[in-house]
PDB file of C-alpha atoms and ligand atoms in Angstrom:
ATOM      1  CA  MET A  11       3.847 -34.448 -24.687  1.00 96.00           C
ATOM      2  CA  LEU A  12       3.687 -31.547 -22.769  1.00 98.00           C
ATOM      3  CA  GLY A  13       1.555 -28.174 -24.284  1.00 98.00           C
ATOM      4  CA  ALA A  14       3.559 -24.540 -23.123  1.00 98.00           C
ATOM      5  CA  ILE A  15       2.484 -20.741 -23.521  1.00 98.00           C
ATOM      6  CA  ASP A  16       4.386 -17.970 -23.601  1.00 97.00           C
ATOM      7  CA  LEU A  17       2.016 -14.896 -23.416  1.00 96.00           C
ATOM      8  CA  GLY A  18       3.748 -11.471 -24.045  1.00 92.00           C
ATOM      9  CA  GLY A  19       2.518  -8.400 -24.299  1.00 88.00           C
ATOM     10  CA  THR A  20       3.204  -8.951 -28.128  1.00 90.00           C
ATOM     11  CA  LYS A  21       1.993 -12.533 -28.824  1.00 94.00           C
ATOM     12  CA  ILE A  22       1.044 -15.183 -27.212  1.00 97.00           C
ATOM     13  CA  GLU A  23       3.516 -18.380 -28.497  1.00 97.00           C
ATOM     14  CA  ALA A  24       2.439 -22.191 -27.931  1.00 98.00           C
ATOM     15  CA  CYS A  25       4.766 -24.713 -28.124  1.00 98.00           C
ATOM     16  CA  VAL A  26       4.554 -28.617 -27.972  1.00 98.00           C
ATOM     17  CA  PHE A  27       7.705 -30.487 -25.790  1.00 98.00           C
ATOM     18  CA  ASP A  28       8.751 -33.606 -26.631  1.00 97.00           C
ATOM     19  CA  PRO A  29       9.012 -35.276 -23.017  1.00 96.00           C
ATOM     20  CA  GLN A  30      12.687 -34.896 -22.924  1.00 96.00           C
ATOM     21  CA  LEU A  31      11.853 -30.821 -23.313  1.00 97.00           C
ATOM     22  CA  GLN A  32      12.785 -30.301 -27.186  1.00 97.00           C
ATOM     23  CA  ALA A  33      10.389 -28.126 -28.735  1.00 97.00           C
ATOM     24  CA  LEU A  34       8.752 -29.640 -31.828  1.00 97.00           C
ATOM     25  CA  GLN A  35       6.191 -27.060 -33.307  1.00 97.00           C
ATOM     26  CA  ARG A  36       4.935 -23.876 -32.568  1.00 97.00           C
ATOM     27  CA  GLN A  37       2.412 -20.857 -33.816  1.00 97.00           C
ATOM     28  CA  ARG A  38       2.002 -17.600 -32.719  1.00 96.00           C
ATOM     29  CA  ARG A  39      -0.989 -15.215 -32.681  1.00 96.00           C
ATOM     30  CA  ALA A  40      -1.389 -11.443 -31.538  1.00 96.00           C
ATOM     31  CA  THR A  41      -2.161 -11.181 -27.398  1.00 95.00           C
ATOM     32  CA  PRO A  42      -5.469  -8.793 -28.260  1.00 96.00           C
ATOM     33  CA  HIS A  43      -6.001  -6.314 -25.455  1.00 92.00           C
ATOM     34  CA  GLY A  44      -9.567  -5.403 -25.882  1.00 94.00           C
ATOM     35  CA  SER A  45     -11.639  -7.704 -23.081  1.00 96.00           C
ATOM     36  CA  TYR A  46     -10.489  -9.859 -20.912  1.00 96.00           C
ATOM     37  CA  ALA A  47     -13.219 -11.810 -22.378  1.00 97.00           C
ATOM     38  CA  GLU A  48     -11.113 -11.951 -25.884  1.00 97.00           C
ATOM     39  CA  LEU A  49      -7.848 -12.355 -23.846  1.00 97.00           C
ATOM     40  CA  LEU A  50      -9.039 -15.670 -22.217  1.00 97.00           C
ATOM     41  CA  ASP A  51     -10.423 -17.181 -25.669  1.00 98.00           C
ATOM     42  CA  ALA A  52      -7.125 -16.352 -27.496  1.00 98.00           C
ATOM     43  CA  ILE A  53      -5.775 -18.394 -24.732  1.00 98.00           C
ATOM     44  CA  VAL A  54      -8.168 -21.246 -24.409  1.00 98.00           C
ATOM     45  CA  GLN A  55      -8.021 -21.701 -28.981  1.00 98.00           C
ATOM     46  CA  GLN A  56      -3.474 -21.809 -28.801  1.00 98.00           C
ATOM     47  CA  CYS A  57      -4.391 -23.950 -26.107  1.00 98.00           C
ATOM     48  CA  LEU A  58      -7.012 -26.240 -28.574  1.00 98.00           C
ATOM     49  CA  TRP A  59      -4.343 -25.634 -30.957  1.00 98.00           C
ATOM     50  CA  LEU A  60      -1.726 -27.637 -28.797  1.00 98.00           C
ATOM     51  CA  GLN A  61      -3.752 -30.254 -27.964  1.00 98.00           C
ATOM     52  CA  THR A  62      -4.930 -30.829 -31.577  1.00 98.00           C
ATOM     53  CA  GLN A  63      -1.183 -30.903 -32.309  1.00 98.00           C
ATOM     54  CA  ALA A  64      -0.452 -33.078 -29.322  1.00 98.00           C
ATOM     55  CA  GLY A  65      -3.472 -35.037 -30.169  1.00 97.00           C
ATOM     56  CA  ASN A  66      -4.215 -35.675 -26.403  1.00 97.00           C
ATOM     57  CA  ALA A  67      -7.497 -33.983 -25.656  1.00 97.00           C
ATOM     58  CA  GLN A  68      -5.883 -34.171 -21.749  1.00 97.00           C
ATOM     59  CA  LEU A  69      -2.421 -32.516 -22.673  1.00 98.00           C
ATOM     60  CA  PRO A  70      -0.719 -31.032 -19.929  1.00 98.00           C
ATOM     61  CA  ILE A  71      -0.013 -26.995 -20.714  1.00 98.00           C
ATOM     62  CA  GLY A  72       1.960 -24.793 -18.146  1.00 98.00           C
ATOM     63  CA  ILE A  73       1.679 -20.996 -18.816  1.00 97.00           C
ATOM     64  CA  GLY A  74       4.007 -18.040 -18.297  1.00 97.00           C
ATOM     65  CA  ILE A  75       2.665 -14.685 -17.467  1.00 95.00           C
ATOM     66  CA  PRO A  76       3.639 -11.456 -17.272  1.00 92.00           C
ATOM     67  CA  GLY A  77       2.854 -10.931 -13.911  1.00 90.00           C
ATOM     68  CA  LEU A  78       1.953 -12.486 -10.299  1.00 89.00           C
ATOM     69  CA  ILE A  79      -0.901 -15.203  -9.458  1.00 87.00           C
ATOM     70  CA  ASP A  80      -1.543 -14.203  -5.822  1.00 87.00           C
ATOM     71  CA  ARG A  81      -1.147 -17.145  -4.110  1.00 82.00           C
ATOM     72  CA  ARG A  82      -4.522 -17.249  -2.175  1.00 85.00           C
ATOM     73  CA  SER A  83      -6.817 -15.339  -4.019  1.00 85.00           C
ATOM     74  CA  GLY A  84      -6.266 -16.564  -7.761  1.00 85.00           C
ATOM     75  CA  LEU A  85      -6.247 -12.956  -8.728  1.00 88.00           C
ATOM     76  CA  SER A  86      -3.361 -11.767 -11.309  1.00 88.00           C
ATOM     77  CA  THR A  87      -1.561  -8.631 -11.420  1.00 86.00           C
ATOM     78  CA  THR A  88      -0.584  -7.778 -14.797  1.00 83.00           C
ATOM     79  CA  ALA A  89       0.240  -4.000 -16.058  1.00 76.00           C
ATOM     80  CA  ASN A  90       0.777  -5.047 -19.731  1.00 79.00           C
ATOM     81  CA  LEU A  91      -2.780  -7.611 -19.952  1.00 89.00           C
ATOM     82  CA  ALA A  92      -6.396  -7.510 -20.214  1.00 91.00           C
ATOM     83  CA  ALA A  93      -6.267  -9.368 -17.463  1.00 92.00           C
ATOM     84  CA  MET A  94      -5.548  -7.273 -14.394  1.00 91.00           C
ATOM     85  CA  GLY A  95      -7.083  -8.604 -10.550  1.00 92.00           C
ATOM     86  CA  ARG A  96      -8.762 -11.755 -13.168  1.00 94.00           C
ATOM     87  CA  PRO A  97      -8.909 -15.447 -12.044  1.00 95.00           C
ATOM     88  CA  LEU A  98      -6.965 -16.169 -15.388  1.00 95.00           C
ATOM     89  CA  GLN A  99      -5.783 -19.823 -13.644  1.00 95.00           C
ATOM     90  CA  ALA A 100      -8.874 -20.781 -12.520  1.00 96.00           C
ATOM     91  CA  ASP A 101     -10.917 -19.354 -15.562  1.00 97.00           C
ATOM     92  CA  LEU A 102      -8.579 -21.484 -17.868  1.00 97.00           C
ATOM     93  CA  SER A 103      -9.055 -24.990 -15.991  1.00 97.00           C
ATOM     94  CA  ALA A 104     -12.373 -24.114 -15.712  1.00 97.00           C
ATOM     95  CA  ARG A 105     -12.748 -23.383 -19.686  1.00 97.00           C
ATOM     96  CA  LEU A 106     -10.532 -26.573 -20.265  1.00 97.00           C
ATOM     97  CA  GLY A 107     -11.956 -29.013 -18.000  1.00 97.00           C
ATOM     98  CA  ARG A 108      -8.408 -29.405 -16.109  1.00 96.00           C
ATOM     99  CA  HIS A 109      -6.123 -27.945 -13.934  1.00 96.00           C
ATOM    100  CA  ILE A 110      -3.630 -25.607 -16.516  1.00 97.00           C
ATOM    101  CA  ALA A 111      -0.107 -24.447 -14.828  1.00 96.00           C
ATOM    102  CA  VAL A 112       0.010 -20.561 -14.696  1.00 96.00           C
ATOM    103  CA  GLU A 113       3.279 -18.866 -13.485  1.00 95.00           C
ATOM    104  CA  ASN A 114       4.809 -15.782 -13.678  1.00 95.00           C
ATOM    105  CA  ASP A 115       7.506 -15.549 -16.629  1.00 95.00           C
ATOM    106  CA  CYS A 116      10.610 -14.324 -15.071  1.00 97.00           C
ATOM    107  CA  LYS A 117       9.968 -17.738 -12.630  1.00 97.00           C
ATOM    108  CA  CYS A 118       9.656 -19.590 -15.764  1.00 98.00           C
ATOM    109  CA  PHE A 119      12.988 -18.277 -17.574  1.00 98.00           C
ATOM    110  CA  ALA A 120      14.596 -19.325 -14.033  1.00 98.00           C
ATOM    111  CA  LEU A 121      13.179 -22.432 -13.710  1.00 98.00           C
ATOM    112  CA  SER A 122      14.373 -23.532 -17.589  1.00 98.00           C
ATOM    113  CA  GLU A 123      18.067 -22.325 -16.974  1.00 98.00           C
ATOM    114  CA  ALA A 124      18.080 -23.860 -13.763  1.00 98.00           C
ATOM    115  CA  GLN A 125      17.411 -27.616 -14.955  1.00 97.00           C
ATOM    116  CA  GLY A 126      19.125 -28.797 -17.843  1.00 97.00           C
ATOM    117  CA  GLY A 127      20.330 -25.154 -18.438  1.00 98.00           C
ATOM    118  CA  ALA A 128      23.207 -22.903 -18.028  1.00 98.00           C
ATOM    119  CA  GLY A 129      22.355 -23.002 -13.797  1.00 98.00           C
ATOM    120  CA  GLN A 130      22.077 -26.486 -14.185  1.00 97.00           C
ATOM    121  CA  GLY A 131      24.064 -28.405 -11.578  1.00 96.00           C
ATOM    122  CA  HIS A 132      24.720 -25.806  -9.469  1.00 98.00           C
ATOM    123  CA  GLY A 133      22.989 -25.166  -6.192  1.00 98.00           C
ATOM    124  CA  VAL A 134      21.136 -21.802  -6.057  1.00 98.00           C
ATOM    125  CA  VAL A 135      20.432 -19.850  -9.394  1.00 98.00           C
ATOM    126  CA  PHE A 136      19.299 -16.789  -9.822  1.00 98.00           C
ATOM    127  CA  GLY A 137      17.495 -15.117 -13.193  1.00 98.00           C
ATOM    128  CA  LEU A 138      18.271 -12.397 -14.310  1.00 98.00           C
ATOM    129  CA  ILE A 139      16.024 -10.768 -16.899  1.00 97.00           C
ATOM    130  CA  LEU A 140      17.327  -7.373 -18.539  1.00 97.00           C
ATOM    131  CA  GLY A 141      14.338  -6.240 -21.626  1.00 94.00           C
ATOM    132  CA  THR A 142      12.140  -3.844 -21.674  1.00 91.00           C
ATOM    133  CA  GLY A 143      11.625  -4.756 -17.722  1.00 92.00           C
ATOM    134  CA  VAL A 144      13.733  -6.829 -15.459  1.00 96.00           C
ATOM    135  CA  GLY A 145      12.972  -9.278 -13.360  1.00 95.00           C
ATOM    136  CA  GLY A 146      14.143 -12.860 -11.953  1.00 97.00           C
ATOM    137  CA  GLY A 147      13.574 -15.611 -10.705  1.00 97.00           C
ATOM    138  CA  VAL A 148      15.288 -17.750  -7.752  1.00 98.00           C
ATOM    139  CA  CYS A 149      15.314 -21.730  -7.780  1.00 98.00           C
ATOM    140  CA  THR A 150      17.728 -23.929  -5.243  1.00 97.00           C
ATOM    141  CA  GLN A 151      18.146 -27.159  -5.965  1.00 97.00           C
ATOM    142  CA  GLY A 152      16.420 -26.852  -9.123  1.00 95.00           C
ATOM    143  CA  GLU A 153      13.302 -25.771  -7.694  1.00 95.00           C
ATOM    144  CA  LEU A 154      11.278 -22.647  -7.795  1.00 95.00           C
ATOM    145  CA  MET A 155      11.697 -20.074  -4.351  1.00 93.00           C
ATOM    146  CA  LEU A 156       8.286 -18.411  -4.678  1.00 88.00           C
ATOM    147  CA  HIS A 157       7.549 -17.368  -1.064  1.00 85.00           C
ATOM    148  CA  HIS A 158       4.796 -15.541   0.597  1.00 87.00           C
ATOM    149  CA  ASN A 159       3.478 -13.249  -2.153  1.00 87.00           C
ATOM    150  CA  GLY A 160       5.650 -15.429  -5.714  1.00 87.00           C
ATOM    151  CA  LEU A 161       7.589 -12.612  -5.657  1.00 89.00           C
ATOM    152  CA  SER A 162      10.968 -13.457  -5.056  1.00 93.00           C
ATOM    153  CA  GLY A 163      13.298 -12.377  -7.523  1.00 95.00           C
ATOM    154  CA  GLU A 164      11.217  -9.234  -8.612  1.00 94.00           C
ATOM    155  CA  VAL A 165      14.412  -6.692  -8.018  1.00 97.00           C
ATOM    156  CA  GLY A 166      14.083  -4.859 -10.543  1.00 96.00           C
ATOM    157  CA  HIS A 167      11.590  -2.424  -8.560  1.00 95.00           C
ATOM    158  CA  ILE A 168      14.533  -2.165  -5.650  1.00 97.00           C
ATOM    159  CA  ALA A 169      15.640   1.202  -5.785  1.00 97.00           C
ATOM    160  CA  LEU A 170      19.347   1.805  -6.727  1.00 97.00           C
ATOM    161  CA  PRO A 171      21.070   2.961  -3.957  1.00 97.00           C
ATOM    162  CA  ALA A 172      21.407   6.703  -3.137  1.00 96.00           C
ATOM    163  CA  GLN A 173      25.451   7.133  -3.791  1.00 96.00           C
ATOM    164  CA  CYS A 174      25.215   5.923  -7.271  1.00 97.00           C
ATOM    165  CA  VAL A 175      22.928   8.942  -8.329  1.00 97.00           C
ATOM    166  CA  ALA A 176      24.974  11.125  -6.900  1.00 97.00           C
ATOM    167  CA  GLN A 177      28.533   9.115  -8.354  1.00 97.00           C
ATOM    168  CA  TRP A 178      27.216  10.144 -11.641  1.00 96.00           C
ATOM    169  CA  GLY A 179      23.825  12.956 -11.399  1.00 97.00           C
ATOM    170  CA  LEU A 180      21.528  10.545 -12.233  1.00 97.00           C
ATOM    171  CA  PRO A 181      17.951  11.583 -13.132  1.00 95.00           C
ATOM    172  CA  VAL A 182      15.611   9.703 -10.626  1.00 97.00           C
ATOM    173  CA  ILE A 183      12.003   9.339 -12.439  1.00 94.00           C
ATOM    174  CA  ARG A 184       9.126   7.106 -12.083  1.00 95.00           C
ATOM    175  CA  CYS A 185       8.407   3.309 -12.577  1.00 93.00           C
ATOM    176  CA  GLY A 186       6.155   1.880 -14.235  1.00 87.00           C
ATOM    177  CA  CYS A 187       4.916  -0.012 -10.460  1.00 88.00           C
ATOM    178  CA  GLY A 188       5.086   3.266  -9.523  1.00 90.00           C
ATOM    179  CA  ARG A 189       7.939   3.983  -7.117  1.00 95.00           C
ATOM    180  CA  THR A 190      10.546   6.026  -8.691  1.00 97.00           C
ATOM    181  CA  GLY A 191      14.492   5.338  -9.018  1.00 97.00           C
ATOM    182  CA  CYS A 192      14.142   1.617  -9.074  1.00 97.00           C
ATOM    183  CA  TYR A 193      16.962  -0.513 -11.334  1.00 97.00           C
ATOM    184  CA  GLU A 194      14.333  -0.958 -13.475  1.00 96.00           C
ATOM    185  CA  THR A 195      14.888   2.733 -15.161  1.00 97.00           C
ATOM    186  CA  TYR A 196      18.453   2.411 -14.833  1.00 98.00           C
ATOM    187  CA  VAL A 197      19.116  -0.847 -16.302  1.00 98.00           C
ATOM    188  CA  SER A 198      16.526  -2.225 -18.576  1.00 97.00           C
ATOM    189  CA  GLY A 199      16.942  -2.095 -22.298  1.00 96.00           C
ATOM    190  CA  PRO A 200      14.967   1.601 -22.057  1.00 96.00           C
ATOM    191  CA  GLY A 201      17.604   2.331 -18.823  1.00 97.00           C
ATOM    192  CA  MET A 202      20.218   2.209 -20.876  1.00 98.00           C
ATOM    193  CA  THR A 203      18.973   4.587 -23.588  1.00 98.00           C
ATOM    194  CA  ARG A 204      18.357   6.861 -21.022  1.00 97.00           C
ATOM    195  CA  LEU A 205      21.274   6.561 -19.410  1.00 98.00           C
ATOM    196  CA  CYS A 206      23.264   7.763 -22.514  1.00 98.00           C
ATOM    197  CA  LYS A 207      21.290  10.188 -22.448  1.00 98.00           C
ATOM    198  CA  HIS A 208      22.172  11.762 -19.732  1.00 97.00           C
ATOM    199  CA  LEU A 209      25.801  10.991 -19.951  1.00 97.00           C
ATOM    200  CA  THR A 210      25.984  12.263 -23.780  1.00 97.00           C
ATOM    201  CA  GLY A 211      23.047  14.188 -25.092  1.00 97.00           C
ATOM    202  CA  GLN A 212      22.122  11.626 -26.910  1.00 97.00           C
ATOM    203  CA  ALA A 213      19.178   8.886 -26.328  1.00 97.00           C
ATOM    204  CA  LEU A 214      21.037   6.099 -28.747  1.00 98.00           C
ATOM    205  CA  SER A 215      19.126   2.598 -28.655  1.00 97.00           C
ATOM    206  CA  ALA A 216      21.102  -0.535 -26.207  1.00 97.00           C
ATOM    207  CA  PRO A 217      21.705  -1.830 -29.683  1.00 97.00           C
ATOM    208  CA  GLU A 218      23.966   1.342 -30.688  1.00 98.00           C
ATOM    209  CA  ILE A 219      25.127   1.816 -27.210  1.00 98.00           C
ATOM    210  CA  VAL A 220      26.480  -1.658 -27.248  1.00 98.00           C
ATOM    211  CA  GLN A 221      27.978  -1.518 -30.729  1.00 98.00           C
ATOM    212  CA  GLY A 222      29.659   1.608 -29.996  1.00 98.00           C
ATOM    213  CA  ASN A 223      31.287   0.490 -26.947  1.00 97.00           C
ATOM    214  CA  ALA A 224      32.688  -2.831 -28.737  1.00 97.00           C
ATOM    215  CA  HIS A 225      34.115  -0.153 -31.673  1.00 97.00           C
ATOM    216  CA  GLY A 226      35.695   2.077 -28.643  1.00 97.00           C
ATOM    217  CA  ASP A 227      34.064   5.158 -29.272  1.00 98.00           C
ATOM    218  CA  PRO A 228      34.402   6.775 -25.718  1.00 98.00           C
ATOM    219  CA  LEU A 229      31.880   8.525 -24.536  1.00 97.00           C
ATOM    220  CA  LEU A 230      29.895   5.067 -25.171  1.00 98.00           C
ATOM    221  CA  GLN A 231      32.014   3.457 -23.899  1.00 98.00           C
ATOM    222  CA  SER A 232      31.635   5.194 -20.529  1.00 98.00           C
ATOM    223  CA  VAL A 233      27.857   4.575 -20.660  1.00 98.00           C
ATOM    224  CA  PHE A 234      28.495   0.907 -21.038  1.00 98.00           C
ATOM    225  CA  GLY A 235      30.277   1.016 -18.378  1.00 98.00           C
ATOM    226  CA  VAL A 236      28.363   2.671 -16.140  1.00 98.00           C
ATOM    227  CA  TRP A 237      24.886   0.522 -16.796  1.00 98.00           C
ATOM    228  CA  VAL A 238      27.608  -2.390 -15.964  1.00 98.00           C
ATOM    229  CA  SER A 239      28.811  -0.536 -12.551  1.00 98.00           C
ATOM    230  CA  LEU A 240      24.875  -0.094 -11.678  1.00 98.00           C
ATOM    231  CA  LEU A 241      24.360  -3.548 -13.378  1.00 98.00           C
ATOM    232  CA  CYS A 242      27.225  -4.909 -10.414  1.00 98.00           C
ATOM    233  CA  GLU A 243      25.246  -2.780  -7.187  1.00 98.00           C
ATOM    234  CA  LEU A 244      22.171  -4.449  -8.514  1.00 98.00           C
ATOM    235  CA  LEU A 245      23.908  -8.115  -8.414  1.00 98.00           C
ATOM    236  CA  HIS A 246      25.757  -6.860  -5.308  1.00 98.00           C
ATOM    237  CA  THR A 247      22.400  -6.685  -3.487  1.00 98.00           C
ATOM    238  CA  VAL A 248      20.838  -9.935  -4.805  1.00 98.00           C
ATOM    239  CA  GLN A 249      24.065 -11.571  -3.429  1.00 98.00           C
ATOM    240  CA  LEU A 250      23.271 -10.830   0.045  1.00 97.00           C
ATOM    241  CA  VAL A 251      20.034 -11.170   0.194  1.00 96.00           C
ATOM    242  CA  VAL A 252      19.706 -15.059  -1.715  1.00 97.00           C
ATOM    243  CA  ASP A 253      23.950 -15.595  -2.470  1.00 98.00           C
ATOM    244  CA  PRO A 254      23.250 -18.031  -5.633  1.00 98.00           C
ATOM    245  CA  ASP A 255      26.627 -19.465  -6.960  1.00 98.00           C
ATOM    246  CA  CYS A 256      25.010 -18.917 -10.450  1.00 98.00           C
ATOM    247  CA  VAL A 257      23.504 -15.800 -12.337  1.00 98.00           C
ATOM    248  CA  VAL A 258      21.735 -16.917 -15.612  1.00 98.00           C
ATOM    249  CA  PHE A 259      21.923 -13.865 -17.879  1.00 98.00           C
ATOM    250  CA  GLY A 260      18.564 -13.383 -19.783  1.00 97.00           C
ATOM    251  CA  GLY A 261      15.948 -11.048 -21.966  1.00 95.00           C
ATOM    252  CA  GLY A 262      17.494  -8.628 -24.658  1.00 94.00           C
ATOM    253  CA  LEU A 263      20.527  -7.721 -23.300  1.00 97.00           C
ATOM    254  CA  SER A 264      21.590 -11.027 -22.247  1.00 96.00           C
ATOM    255  CA  ARG A 265      22.316 -11.155 -26.315  1.00 95.00           C
ATOM    256  CA  ILE A 266      25.034  -7.954 -25.489  1.00 97.00           C
ATOM    257  CA  PRO A 267      28.315 -10.211 -26.965  1.00 95.00           C
ATOM    258  CA  ALA A 268      30.806 -11.191 -23.401  1.00 96.00           C
ATOM    259  CA  LEU A 269      27.675  -9.915 -21.255  1.00 98.00           C
ATOM    260  CA  ALA A 270      28.980 -12.252 -18.266  1.00 98.00           C
ATOM    261  CA  GLU A 271      32.402 -12.082 -18.772  1.00 98.00           C
ATOM    262  CA  HIS A 272      32.310  -7.782 -17.953  1.00 98.00           C
ATOM    263  CA  VAL A 273      29.911  -8.661 -15.163  1.00 98.00           C
ATOM    264  CA  ALA A 274      32.485 -11.057 -13.917  1.00 98.00           C
ATOM    265  CA  ARG A 275      35.636  -8.557 -14.283  1.00 98.00           C
ATOM    266  CA  ALA A 276      33.636  -5.443 -12.884  1.00 98.00           C
ATOM    267  CA  PHE A 277      31.602  -7.484  -9.952  1.00 98.00           C
ATOM    268  CA  PRO A 278      34.691  -8.180  -7.490  1.00 97.00           C
ATOM    269  CA  SER A 279      35.001  -4.278  -6.885  1.00 96.00           C
ATOM    270  CA  HIS A 280      31.373  -4.103  -6.161  1.00 97.00           C
ATOM    271  CA  GLN A 281      30.601  -6.863  -3.516  1.00 96.00           C
ATOM    272  CA  LEU A 282      32.038  -7.232   0.030  1.00 95.00           C
ATOM    273  CA  SER A 283      35.412  -8.144   0.685  1.00 94.00           C
ATOM    274  CA  GLY A 284      36.354 -12.143   0.670  1.00 94.00           C
ATOM    275  CA  LEU A 285      33.207 -13.386  -0.732  1.00 96.00           C
ATOM    276  CA  ARG A 286      33.211 -15.591  -3.637  1.00 96.00           C
ATOM    277  CA  ALA A 287      31.616 -14.035  -6.851  1.00 98.00           C
ATOM    278  CA  PRO A 288      28.034 -16.160  -8.505  1.00 98.00           C
ATOM    279  CA  HIS A 289      29.296 -17.693 -11.380  1.00 98.00           C
ATOM    280  CA  PHE A 290      28.164 -15.356 -14.124  1.00 98.00           C
ATOM    281  CA  THR A 291      26.578 -16.573 -17.913  1.00 98.00           C
ATOM    282  CA  SER A 292      23.851 -16.472 -20.066  1.00 97.00           C
ATOM    283  CA  ALA A 293      21.068 -18.486 -21.289  1.00 98.00           C
ATOM    284  CA  THR A 294      21.256 -21.813 -22.691  1.00 97.00           C
ATOM    285  CA  PHE A 295      17.613 -21.458 -24.313  1.00 96.00           C
ATOM    286  CA  GLY A 296      17.753 -17.691 -25.319  1.00 92.00           C
ATOM    287  CA  ASP A 297      14.335 -16.264 -26.098  1.00 90.00           C
ATOM    288  CA  SER A 298      12.323 -20.082 -26.180  1.00 94.00           C
ATOM    289  CA  SER A 299      13.211 -20.154 -22.115  1.00 96.00           C
ATOM    290  CA  GLY A 300      10.343 -19.361 -20.929  1.00 96.00           C
ATOM    291  CA  VAL A 301       8.165 -21.177 -22.713  1.00 98.00           C
ATOM    292  CA  ARG A 302      10.512 -24.234 -21.640  1.00 98.00           C
ATOM    293  CA  GLY A 303      10.208 -23.227 -18.219  1.00 98.00           C
ATOM    294  CA  ALA A 304       6.020 -23.424 -18.978  1.00 98.00           C
ATOM    295  CA  ALA A 305       6.703 -26.744 -20.268  1.00 98.00           C
ATOM    296  CA  ILE A 306       8.508 -28.272 -17.285  1.00 98.00           C
ATOM    297  CA  LEU A 307       5.366 -26.436 -15.079  1.00 97.00           C
ATOM    298  CA  ALA A 308       3.132 -28.808 -17.106  1.00 97.00           C
ATOM    299  CA  GLN A 309       6.129 -31.902 -16.933  1.00 96.00           C
ATOM    300  CA  ARG A 310       5.273 -31.400 -13.703  1.00 93.00           C
ATOM    301  CA  LEU A 311       1.396 -31.690 -13.338  1.00 92.00           C
ATOM    302  CA  ILE A 312       1.672 -35.405 -14.288  1.00 90.00           C
ATOM    303  CA  SER A 313       4.009 -36.165 -11.260  1.00 82.00           C
ATOM    304  CA  SER A 314       1.789 -34.415  -9.100  1.00 78.00           C
TER     305      SER A 314
HETATM  306 ZN1   ZN B 255       9.834  -0.161  -9.874  1.00 55.86          ZN
END
């Protein structure tokens, strides 16, 4: 058995997996936003629940978090959690008496889709999360590429090119990361709403825009077209830097019907001529992909 936890801004989901990575049981609890000690307690309680369900006090456990862990200092960078600058992994490992694997949730997603998911069989898989935020992870031959800061794939904080801003006269706004004009402010769910407000005067939600596009509303078709175009610009940059042969979409916006087909049609006009486009696809494991990736981290603890 394997234990996995998806630590989010609103909930902490614990899930027991069998050795073949089939999910057996889940339990969710709200994420406390008071003190770091409360957050730590809540995660430990979920770990103890996993151990009880699995009947194993030494259950291997992997945790996906919405932030980064500094490889050298072990400190967490988590903007939306009470663990900023704290040694979360070391503290959890100390409380539970063994090493607990902790990794960025976008990286867990990429790992899950590269191993037995939509990226299975591809050499270089780029997992791109399109949700409230935009993030990603890179896997080569099924293994995560983490590099110097464990950062590879955090493409949401690349700035949109000036020619895109100029073409549609887009507003350049401040991002949660402290910089301005990041892709995340345009191609996330809230970013799509922002585009809609700018182009039509109406701040419609992403599902409303997607539905309007599907029903042939010309204004919303143009909003959706601009959004796909900006996403393709981001993927062009990903191609130049990483050159993946497969891109897997995850997050709430990956549920847009035929998203991969929309992107595959638009992408060739954004890439340099003569190149082969990557295979675009949506996640096999949907919203559960991140926690499944955390289970793969737990699996690695056994083999390491
Ligand atoms: Zn940013």
